[in-house]
Amino acid sequence: RDEMEQVLKEYGDERRTEIVGSQLDLTMEDLISEEDRVVTISKTGYAKSQPLTDYSAQKRGGTGRAAASVKDEDIVEHLLIANTHDTLLCFSSHGKVYWLKVFMIPVASRTARGKPIVNILPLEEGERITNMLPVQDYSEDHFVFMATSNGTVKKTELTNFARQRSVGLRAIELDEGDELVGTAITDGSKDVMLISSSGKTIRFNESDVRAMGRTARGVRGIKMADEFKMIALIIPDPGKQILTVCEQGYGKRTLVEDFPVYGRGGQGVIGIQTSERNGAVVGAAQVTEADEIMLISDKGTMVRTRVTEVSVQGRNTQGVRLIRLKDGEKLVGLEQVDEPDEVEVIDEQLHEESGSVAADPEAGAIIESDDSVEPDTDETE
């Protein structure tokens, strides 16, 4: 007892520490280090990411990977570089938007397929992702510009997408049979180009479209006959070219400056002639001379070629042959081969000489295609 009283006398001051509830609210994102990732979604719907550091400063050294069967070939449909803490706005063909943190996309090697996007996002049957937009913050002076296959356009303030829902939200109301084709983040002052399967292109300033709420249907962007569809939304950059391809294997590049600015809602001007020889337009993309493209046919043929092999022509022309198709075969799409500019090619190269690459459906392997560029006589307006 005496000892206890002595201890109390010497050390009986008030407690110096204080026990309080935790003020630190950690999320999974707080535990993820920030790094840049290369995010891809393939044509068949597989998603993956790779650290940007996996790509060295060595220039690409060839035209493709080692031969593989056509059924195993799966090209990249969407590619972007984003930070692990960025949010991806994933827009679907049904007019919905889903939110996906970059760090939630599984990391996989260059040769791995990745994870089915339907196992990451709650997509409905038949729904597919048509565009991905990386967002770091929801700036009040920025907009999401959208375009549908029926030629409808809509502009919505980016802040309207700040409130996330796990099941997604309606980004645009669609009529029956319509699909969301393209999206882009703009600052309210950009020009917009809409390209239809008829070969017509309309260019107007986005100020012609007022900002609307998420559930609005939008306004007419381009006037088309019922048998045609809007196939591409492009925000044009000076000095670049618009590459268009038609279902019979013909295409061309045209300077952005060759397309005049008009008001929205018209039929547009001829971007490429959709003659009996050419057929309808099936794809369009904004390119530079450093880019490559992949052409895909309904028979499984794929041709990869450099943009520089496609001639630059005026608007009212037919273009040149880009691929020789068999009887009854048609092109169904154009994809940019979106890879980082500087990539270390690890896979064995098929050829040392430059050239485009095609997939032979009979042999089931990738082969080098013949030089099939066939010039045509330009026809001016």
Short mmCIF file of C-alpha atoms in Angstrom, two decimals:
data_model
loop_
_atom_site.label_atom_id
_atom_site.label_comp_id
_atom_site.label_asym_id
_atom_site.label_seq_id
_atom_site.Cartn_x
_atom_site.Cartn_y
_atom_site.Cartn_z
CA ARG A 1 0.00 0.00 0.00
CA ASP A 2 2.77 2.39 0.89
CA GLU A 3 4.49 1.64 -2.40
CA MET A 4 1.31 2.28 -4.38
CA GLU A 5 0.78 5.60 -2.66
CA GLN A 6 4.38 6.55 -3.42
CA VAL A 7 3.90 5.70 -7.13
CA LEU A 8 0.65 7.68 -7.21
CA LYS A 9 2.38 10.65 -5.61
CA GLU A 10 5.24 10.64 -8.13
CA TYR A 11 3.33 9.74 -11.32
CA GLY A 12 -0.27 10.64 -10.61
CA ASP A 13 -0.57 13.45 -13.19
CA GLU A 14 -3.39 13.63 -15.76
CA ARG A 15 -3.31 11.39 -18.85
CA ARG A 16 -1.33 13.05 -21.62
CA THR A 17 -2.74 11.02 -24.52
CA GLU A 18 -6.26 11.23 -25.84
CA ILE A 19 -8.24 8.43 -27.46
CA VAL A 20 -10.51 9.72 -30.25
CA GLY A 21 -12.38 8.25 -33.20
CA SER A 22 -10.43 7.82 -36.44
CA GLN A 23 -10.51 10.89 -38.68
CA LEU A 24 -8.88 9.05 -41.61
CA ASP A 25 -11.35 7.73 -44.18
CA LEU A 26 -9.34 5.70 -46.66
CA THR A 27 -10.73 4.41 -49.93
CA MET A 28 -9.30 1.82 -52.28
CA GLU A 29 -8.15 4.64 -54.56
CA ASP A 30 -6.04 6.12 -51.74
CA LEU A 31 -4.07 2.87 -51.63
CA ILE A 32 -3.37 2.86 -55.38
CA SER A 33 -0.22 4.60 -56.57
CA GLU A 34 -0.63 7.04 -59.43
CA GLU A 35 0.81 5.87 -62.75
CA ASP A 36 -0.09 6.15 -66.40
CA ARG A 37 -1.72 3.13 -68.01
CA VAL A 38 -2.45 2.11 -71.59
CA VAL A 39 -6.11 1.05 -71.57
CA THR A 40 -7.59 -1.00 -74.41
CA ILE A 41 -10.90 -2.63 -75.29
CA SER A 42 -10.80 -5.09 -78.16
CA LYS A 43 -13.30 -5.62 -80.97
CA THR A 44 -14.69 -8.68 -79.17
CA GLY A 45 -15.11 -6.82 -75.88
CA TYR A 46 -12.02 -7.68 -73.83
CA ALA A 47 -10.54 -4.97 -71.60
CA LYS A 48 -7.08 -4.69 -70.11
CA SER A 49 -4.51 -2.14 -69.00
CA GLN A 50 -0.72 -2.00 -69.11
CA PRO A 51 1.71 0.34 -67.38
CA LEU A 52 2.94 2.93 -69.85
CA THR A 53 6.46 2.16 -68.64
CA ASP A 54 6.16 -1.24 -70.36
CA TYR A 55 6.70 0.62 -73.61
CA SER A 56 10.28 1.62 -74.23
CA ALA A 57 11.58 4.56 -76.26
CA GLN A 58 12.30 2.32 -79.23
CA LYS A 59 10.35 2.99 -82.40
CA ARG A 60 7.97 0.36 -83.71
CA GLY A 61 9.85 -2.01 -85.99
CA GLY A 62 7.34 -3.72 -88.23
CA THR A 63 3.81 -4.26 -89.42
CA GLY A 64 2.42 -6.76 -86.96
CA ARG A 65 2.68 -9.82 -84.80
CA ALA A 66 3.52 -13.38 -85.69
CA ALA A 67 0.94 -15.21 -87.79
CA ALA A 68 -2.24 -16.34 -86.05
CA SER A 69 -5.52 -17.81 -87.20
CA VAL A 70 -8.20 -15.34 -88.20
CA LYS A 71 -10.61 -16.51 -85.51
CA ASP A 72 -7.96 -15.80 -82.87
CA GLU A 73 -7.18 -12.33 -84.19
CA ASP A 74 -8.72 -9.57 -82.08
CA ILE A 75 -7.89 -5.98 -82.88
CA VAL A 76 -7.94 -3.02 -80.54
CA GLU A 77 -11.12 -0.96 -80.97
CA HIS A 78 -10.58 1.59 -78.19
CA LEU A 79 -7.25 2.77 -76.80
CA LEU A 80 -6.29 5.62 -74.52
CA ILE A 81 -3.61 6.58 -72.03
CA ALA A 82 -4.93 7.54 -68.60
CA ASN A 83 -3.83 7.79 -64.99
CA THR A 84 -4.82 5.09 -62.51
CA HIS A 85 -6.82 7.72 -60.59
CA ASP A 86 -8.70 8.90 -63.69
CA THR A 87 -12.33 8.00 -64.28
CA LEU A 88 -13.41 6.64 -67.66
CA LEU A 89 -16.80 7.71 -68.95
CA CYS A 90 -17.83 4.61 -70.91
CA PHE A 91 -20.64 5.38 -73.37
CA SER A 92 -22.65 2.52 -74.78
CA SER A 93 -24.61 1.90 -77.97
CA HIS A 94 -27.82 2.07 -75.89
CA GLY A 95 -27.15 5.69 -74.93
CA LYS A 96 -26.02 4.98 -71.37
CA VAL A 97 -22.86 6.05 -69.57
CA TYR A 98 -20.93 3.95 -67.08
CA TRP A 99 -18.13 5.03 -64.77
CA LEU A 100 -14.96 2.99 -64.46
CA LYS A 101 -11.82 3.79 -62.51
CA VAL A 102 -8.69 3.02 -64.49
CA PHE A 103 -7.16 1.05 -61.61
CA MET A 104 -10.19 -1.32 -61.73
CA ILE A 105 -9.21 -2.53 -65.20
CA PRO A 106 -7.03 -5.65 -64.83
CA VAL A 107 -3.38 -5.41 -65.78
CA ALA A 108 -2.41 -7.89 -68.50
CA SER A 109 0.49 -8.49 -70.86
CA ARG A 110 0.55 -7.34 -74.47
CA THR A 111 -0.36 -10.82 -75.68
CA ALA A 112 -3.13 -11.46 -73.12
CA ARG A 113 -6.76 -10.87 -74.09
CA GLY A 114 -7.74 -9.26 -70.81
CA LYS A 115 -11.12 -9.53 -69.08
CA PRO A 116 -14.54 -9.39 -70.76
CA ILE A 117 -15.95 -5.91 -70.34
CA VAL A 118 -19.34 -7.45 -69.49
CA ASN A 119 -17.71 -8.80 -66.32
CA ILE A 120 -16.59 -5.28 -65.35
CA LEU A 121 -19.59 -3.15 -66.34
CA PRO A 122 -23.29 -4.12 -66.00
CA LEU A 123 -24.00 -4.06 -69.74
CA GLU A 124 -27.35 -5.22 -71.06
CA GLU A 125 -27.69 -7.93 -73.68
CA GLY A 126 -26.55 -6.58 -77.05
CA GLU A 127 -25.10 -3.43 -75.48
CA ARG A 128 -21.51 -2.54 -76.31
CA ILE A 129 -19.12 0.26 -75.43
CA THR A 130 -18.76 2.69 -78.33
CA ASN A 131 -16.57 5.38 -76.73
CA MET A 132 -14.41 5.99 -73.66
CA LEU A 133 -13.53 9.46 -72.36
CA PRO A 134 -10.96 9.89 -69.55
CA VAL A 135 -11.90 12.49 -66.93
CA GLN A 136 -9.83 13.89 -64.06
CA ASP A 137 -12.32 16.54 -62.97
CA TYR A 138 -15.74 17.65 -64.13
CA SER A 139 -14.98 21.18 -65.34
CA GLU A 140 -17.93 23.53 -65.58
CA ASP A 141 -16.71 24.98 -68.89
CA HIS A 142 -16.53 21.64 -70.72
CA PHE A 143 -19.16 19.55 -72.47
CA VAL A 144 -19.79 16.03 -73.74
CA PHE A 145 -20.81 16.16 -77.41
CA MET A 146 -22.72 13.11 -78.69
CA ALA A 147 -23.92 11.88 -82.08
CA THR A 148 -26.20 8.99 -83.02
CA SER A 149 -26.51 6.80 -86.11
CA ASN A 150 -29.69 8.63 -87.16
CA GLY A 151 -27.84 11.95 -87.28
CA THR A 152 -28.99 13.37 -83.95
CA VAL A 153 -26.50 15.43 -81.92
CA LYS A 154 -26.54 16.59 -78.34
CA LYS A 155 -24.31 18.63 -76.04
CA THR A 156 -24.43 18.16 -72.27
CA GLU A 157 -22.39 19.90 -69.60
CA LEU A 158 -19.66 17.65 -68.25
CA THR A 159 -20.77 18.39 -64.68
CA ASN A 160 -23.98 16.45 -65.38
CA PHE A 161 -21.91 13.27 -65.33
CA ALA A 162 -20.23 13.92 -61.98
CA ARG A 163 -22.78 11.97 -59.95
CA GLN A 164 -21.93 8.32 -60.46
CA ARG A 165 -24.23 5.32 -60.29
CA SER A 166 -23.09 1.71 -60.33
CA VAL A 167 -25.79 0.68 -62.82
CA GLY A 168 -25.03 3.55 -65.20
CA LEU A 169 -27.15 6.51 -66.26
CA ARG A 170 -29.00 7.58 -69.35
CA ALA A 171 -26.77 9.93 -71.36
CA ILE A 172 -29.17 10.43 -74.28
CA GLU A 173 -32.68 9.28 -75.14
CA LEU A 174 -32.65 7.23 -78.33
CA ASP A 175 -35.42 6.49 -80.78
CA GLU A 176 -36.08 2.86 -81.62
CA GLY A 177 -33.34 1.53 -83.89
CA ASP A 178 -30.98 4.43 -83.13
CA GLU A 179 -27.55 4.00 -81.52
CA LEU A 180 -25.01 6.28 -79.90
CA VAL A 181 -22.07 6.32 -82.33
CA GLY A 182 -19.62 8.97 -81.16
CA THR A 183 -18.74 11.16 -78.18
CA ALA A 184 -16.13 13.81 -77.49
CA ILE A 185 -15.25 16.26 -74.72
CA THR A 186 -15.28 19.85 -75.99
CA ASP A 187 -14.81 23.35 -74.61
CA GLY A 188 -17.85 24.90 -76.28
CA SER A 189 -15.97 26.44 -79.22
CA LYS A 190 -14.94 23.43 -81.34
CA ASP A 191 -15.99 22.55 -84.86
CA VAL A 192 -17.79 19.24 -85.31
CA MET A 193 -17.82 16.95 -88.36
CA LEU A 194 -20.48 14.31 -89.02
CA ILE A 195 -19.85 11.75 -91.76
CA SER A 196 -22.65 9.64 -93.20
CA SER A 197 -22.68 6.39 -95.14
CA SER A 198 -23.94 8.37 -98.16
CA GLY A 199 -20.52 10.02 -98.48
CA LYS A 200 -21.82 13.40 -97.29
CA THR A 201 -20.02 15.33 -94.54
CA ILE A 202 -21.31 18.29 -92.58
CA ARG A 203 -19.12 20.60 -90.51
CA PHE A 204 -20.49 23.13 -88.04
CA ASN A 205 -19.49 24.86 -84.83
CA GLU A 206 -20.72 23.27 -81.64
CA SER A 207 -22.18 26.62 -80.58
CA ASP A 208 -25.03 25.76 -82.99
CA VAL A 209 -26.15 23.16 -80.42
CA ARG A 210 -27.37 24.43 -77.05
CA ALA A 211 -26.50 22.54 -73.88
CA MET A 212 -29.18 20.05 -72.79
CA GLY A 213 -29.88 17.77 -69.85
CA ARG A 214 -28.94 14.10 -69.77
CA THR A 215 -32.36 12.75 -70.70
CA ALA A 216 -32.92 15.05 -73.71
CA ARG A 217 -33.04 13.54 -77.19
CA GLY A 218 -30.94 16.16 -78.92
CA VAL A 219 -31.38 17.96 -82.23
CA ARG A 220 -30.74 17.14 -85.87
CA GLY A 221 -27.09 17.31 -86.80
CA ILE A 222 -27.21 16.05 -90.38
CA LYS A 223 -30.12 15.35 -92.72
CA MET A 224 -30.00 11.91 -94.35
CA ALA A 225 -32.28 9.64 -96.34
CA ASP A 226 -33.69 6.69 -94.39
CA GLU A 227 -31.31 4.19 -95.96
CA PHE A 228 -28.18 6.01 -94.73
CA LYS A 229 -26.58 6.18 -91.29
CA MET A 230 -24.21 8.56 -89.53
CA ILE A 231 -21.00 6.59 -89.03
CA ALA A 232 -18.46 8.98 -87.51
CA LEU A 233 -18.20 12.00 -85.23
CA ILE A 234 -14.91 13.88 -85.59
CA ILE A 235 -13.59 17.00 -83.85
CA PRO A 236 -11.32 18.30 -86.65
CA ASP A 237 -7.79 19.49 -85.96
CA PRO A 238 -6.00 21.83 -88.41
CA GLY A 239 -3.34 20.12 -90.46
CA LYS A 240 -4.84 16.63 -90.21
CA GLN A 241 -6.72 14.60 -92.81
CA ILE A 242 -10.03 12.75 -92.90
CA LEU A 243 -9.63 9.19 -94.16
CA THR A 244 -12.79 7.58 -95.51
CA VAL A 245 -13.29 4.04 -96.81
CA CYS A 246 -16.15 2.47 -98.77
CA GLU A 247 -17.60 -1.03 -98.71
CA GLN A 248 -16.07 -2.02 -102.06
CA GLY A 249 -12.53 -1.44 -100.79
CA TYR A 250 -11.90 2.11 -102.00
CA GLY A 251 -10.89 5.12 -99.95
CA LYS A 252 -8.84 8.29 -99.72
CA ARG A 253 -7.55 11.05 -97.48
CA THR A 254 -8.88 14.60 -97.65
CA LEU A 255 -7.52 17.66 -95.87
CA VAL A 256 -9.60 18.94 -92.97
CA GLU A 257 -9.42 22.43 -94.47
CA ASP A 258 -11.28 21.21 -97.59
CA PHE A 259 -14.50 20.84 -95.60
CA PRO A 260 -16.35 24.18 -95.26
CA VAL A 261 -18.18 25.20 -92.10
CA TYR A 262 -21.98 25.37 -92.44
CA GLY A 263 -24.86 25.39 -90.00
CA ARG A 264 -26.06 22.12 -88.50
CA GLY A 265 -29.05 20.20 -89.83
CA GLY A 266 -28.20 20.28 -93.53
CA GLN A 267 -27.22 17.48 -95.89
CA GLY A 268 -23.57 18.49 -95.93
CA VAL A 269 -21.15 18.37 -98.84
CA ILE A 270 -19.67 15.45 -100.75
CA GLY A 271 -16.76 13.98 -98.84
CA ILE A 272 -16.30 10.99 -101.14
CA GLN A 273 -18.29 9.75 -104.12
CA THR A 274 -20.40 6.71 -103.26
CA SER A 275 -20.62 5.44 -106.81
CA GLU A 276 -21.56 1.90 -107.84
CA ARG A 277 -17.85 1.14 -107.87
CA ASN A 278 -17.30 2.41 -104.32
CA GLY A 279 -20.48 1.51 -102.49
CA ALA A 280 -21.48 3.13 -99.20
CA VAL A 281 -19.04 4.65 -96.73
CA VAL A 282 -18.35 2.22 -93.87
CA GLY A 283 -15.65 4.03 -91.90
CA ALA A 284 -13.93 7.36 -91.34
CA ALA A 285 -11.18 8.60 -89.06
CA GLN A 286 -9.01 11.66 -88.51
CA VAL A 287 -5.40 10.73 -89.21
CA THR A 288 -1.87 11.99 -89.60
CA GLU A 289 0.86 10.60 -91.81
CA ALA A 290 2.35 8.75 -88.84
CA ASP A 291 -0.78 6.62 -88.34
CA GLU A 292 -1.73 3.15 -89.49
CA ILE A 293 -5.18 1.73 -90.15
CA MET A 294 -6.81 -1.69 -90.15
CA LEU A 295 -9.48 -2.55 -92.72
CA ILE A 296 -11.93 -5.33 -91.86
CA SER A 297 -14.18 -7.25 -94.28
CA ASP A 298 -17.30 -9.32 -93.66
CA LYS A 299 -15.32 -12.47 -94.58
CA GLY A 300 -12.70 -12.01 -91.88
CA THR A 301 -10.04 -10.40 -94.08
CA MET A 302 -7.96 -7.77 -92.30
CA VAL A 303 -5.51 -5.43 -93.98
CA ARG A 304 -3.16 -3.24 -91.97
CA THR A 305 -1.60 -0.40 -93.91
CA ARG A 306 0.18 2.88 -93.37
CA VAL A 307 -1.83 6.04 -93.89
CA THR A 308 0.85 7.35 -96.23
CA GLU A 309 -0.09 4.61 -98.72
CA VAL A 310 -3.53 6.21 -99.13
CA SER A 311 -3.46 9.17 -101.51
CA VAL A 312 -4.68 12.66 -100.59
CA GLN A 313 -7.50 13.82 -102.88
CA GLY A 314 -10.15 16.48 -103.05
CA ARG A 315 -13.62 16.02 -101.61
CA ASN A 316 -15.60 15.19 -104.75
CA THR A 317 -13.49 12.21 -105.85
CA GLN A 318 -13.77 8.43 -105.68
CA GLY A 319 -10.45 7.56 -104.07
CA VAL A 320 -8.17 4.60 -104.76
CA ARG A 321 -8.34 0.88 -104.16
CA LEU A 322 -7.14 0.01 -100.65
CA ILE A 323 -7.88 -3.72 -100.66
CA ARG A 324 -8.81 -6.30 -103.28
CA LEU A 325 -11.98 -8.06 -102.20
CA LYS A 326 -13.33 -11.37 -103.45
CA ASP A 327 -16.72 -11.70 -105.12
CA GLY A 328 -19.46 -10.94 -102.62
CA GLU A 329 -17.00 -9.67 -100.01
CA LYS A 330 -17.43 -6.19 -98.53
CA LEU A 331 -15.59 -3.95 -96.11
CA VAL A 332 -17.46 -3.49 -92.86
CA GLY A 333 -15.16 -1.26 -90.85
CA LEU A 334 -12.08 0.88 -90.41
CA GLU A 335 -10.05 1.02 -87.22
CA GLN A 336 -7.03 3.13 -86.42
CA VAL A 337 -4.16 1.01 -85.16
CA ASP A 338 -3.87 2.99 -81.95
CA GLU A 339 -0.57 2.18 -80.33
CA PRO A 340 1.73 4.51 -78.40
CA ASP A 341 4.05 6.30 -80.82
CA GLU A 342 7.11 4.68 -79.31
CA VAL A 343 6.78 0.97 -78.67
CA GLU A 344 9.26 -1.82 -78.26
CA VAL A 345 8.27 -4.64 -80.59
CA ILE A 346 9.04 -7.92 -78.86
CA ASP A 347 7.19 -10.28 -81.17
CA GLU A 348 8.87 -11.85 -84.18
CA GLN A 349 8.35 -9.79 -87.30
CA LEU A 350 6.92 -11.42 -90.38
CA HIS A 351 8.92 -9.42 -92.88
CA GLU A 352 11.88 -7.13 -92.90
CA GLU A 353 10.51 -5.15 -95.81
CA SER A 354 7.78 -2.59 -95.24
CA GLY A 355 4.29 -3.28 -96.52
CA SER A 356 0.70 -3.76 -95.47
CA VAL A 357 -0.49 -6.92 -93.81
CA ALA A 358 -3.60 -8.86 -94.68
CA ALA A 359 -5.28 -11.91 -93.25
CA ASP A 360 -5.89 -14.69 -95.77
CA PRO A 361 -9.17 -16.37 -94.73
CA GLU A 362 -8.28 -19.55 -96.60
CA ALA A 363 -4.85 -19.97 -95.09
CA GLY A 364 -5.94 -18.61 -91.70
CA ALA A 365 -2.75 -16.61 -91.31
CA ILE A 366 -1.48 -13.11 -91.70
CA ILE A 367 0.36 -12.54 -94.96
CA GLU A 368 1.86 -9.55 -96.69
CA SER A 369 -0.59 -8.12 -99.19
CA ASP A 370 0.23 -7.17 -102.75
CA ASP A 371 0.53 -3.56 -103.75
CA SER A 372 -3.08 -2.91 -104.67
CA VAL A 373 -3.31 0.88 -104.81
CA GLU A 374 -5.10 1.74 -108.00
CA PRO A 375 -5.39 5.47 -108.80
CA ASP A 376 -8.57 6.91 -110.24
CA THR A 377 -9.30 10.06 -112.16
CA ASP A 378 -10.26 12.92 -109.85
CA GLU A 379 -13.60 14.59 -110.48
CA THR A 380 -13.97 18.08 -109.12
CA GLU A 381 -17.14 19.95 -108.27
#
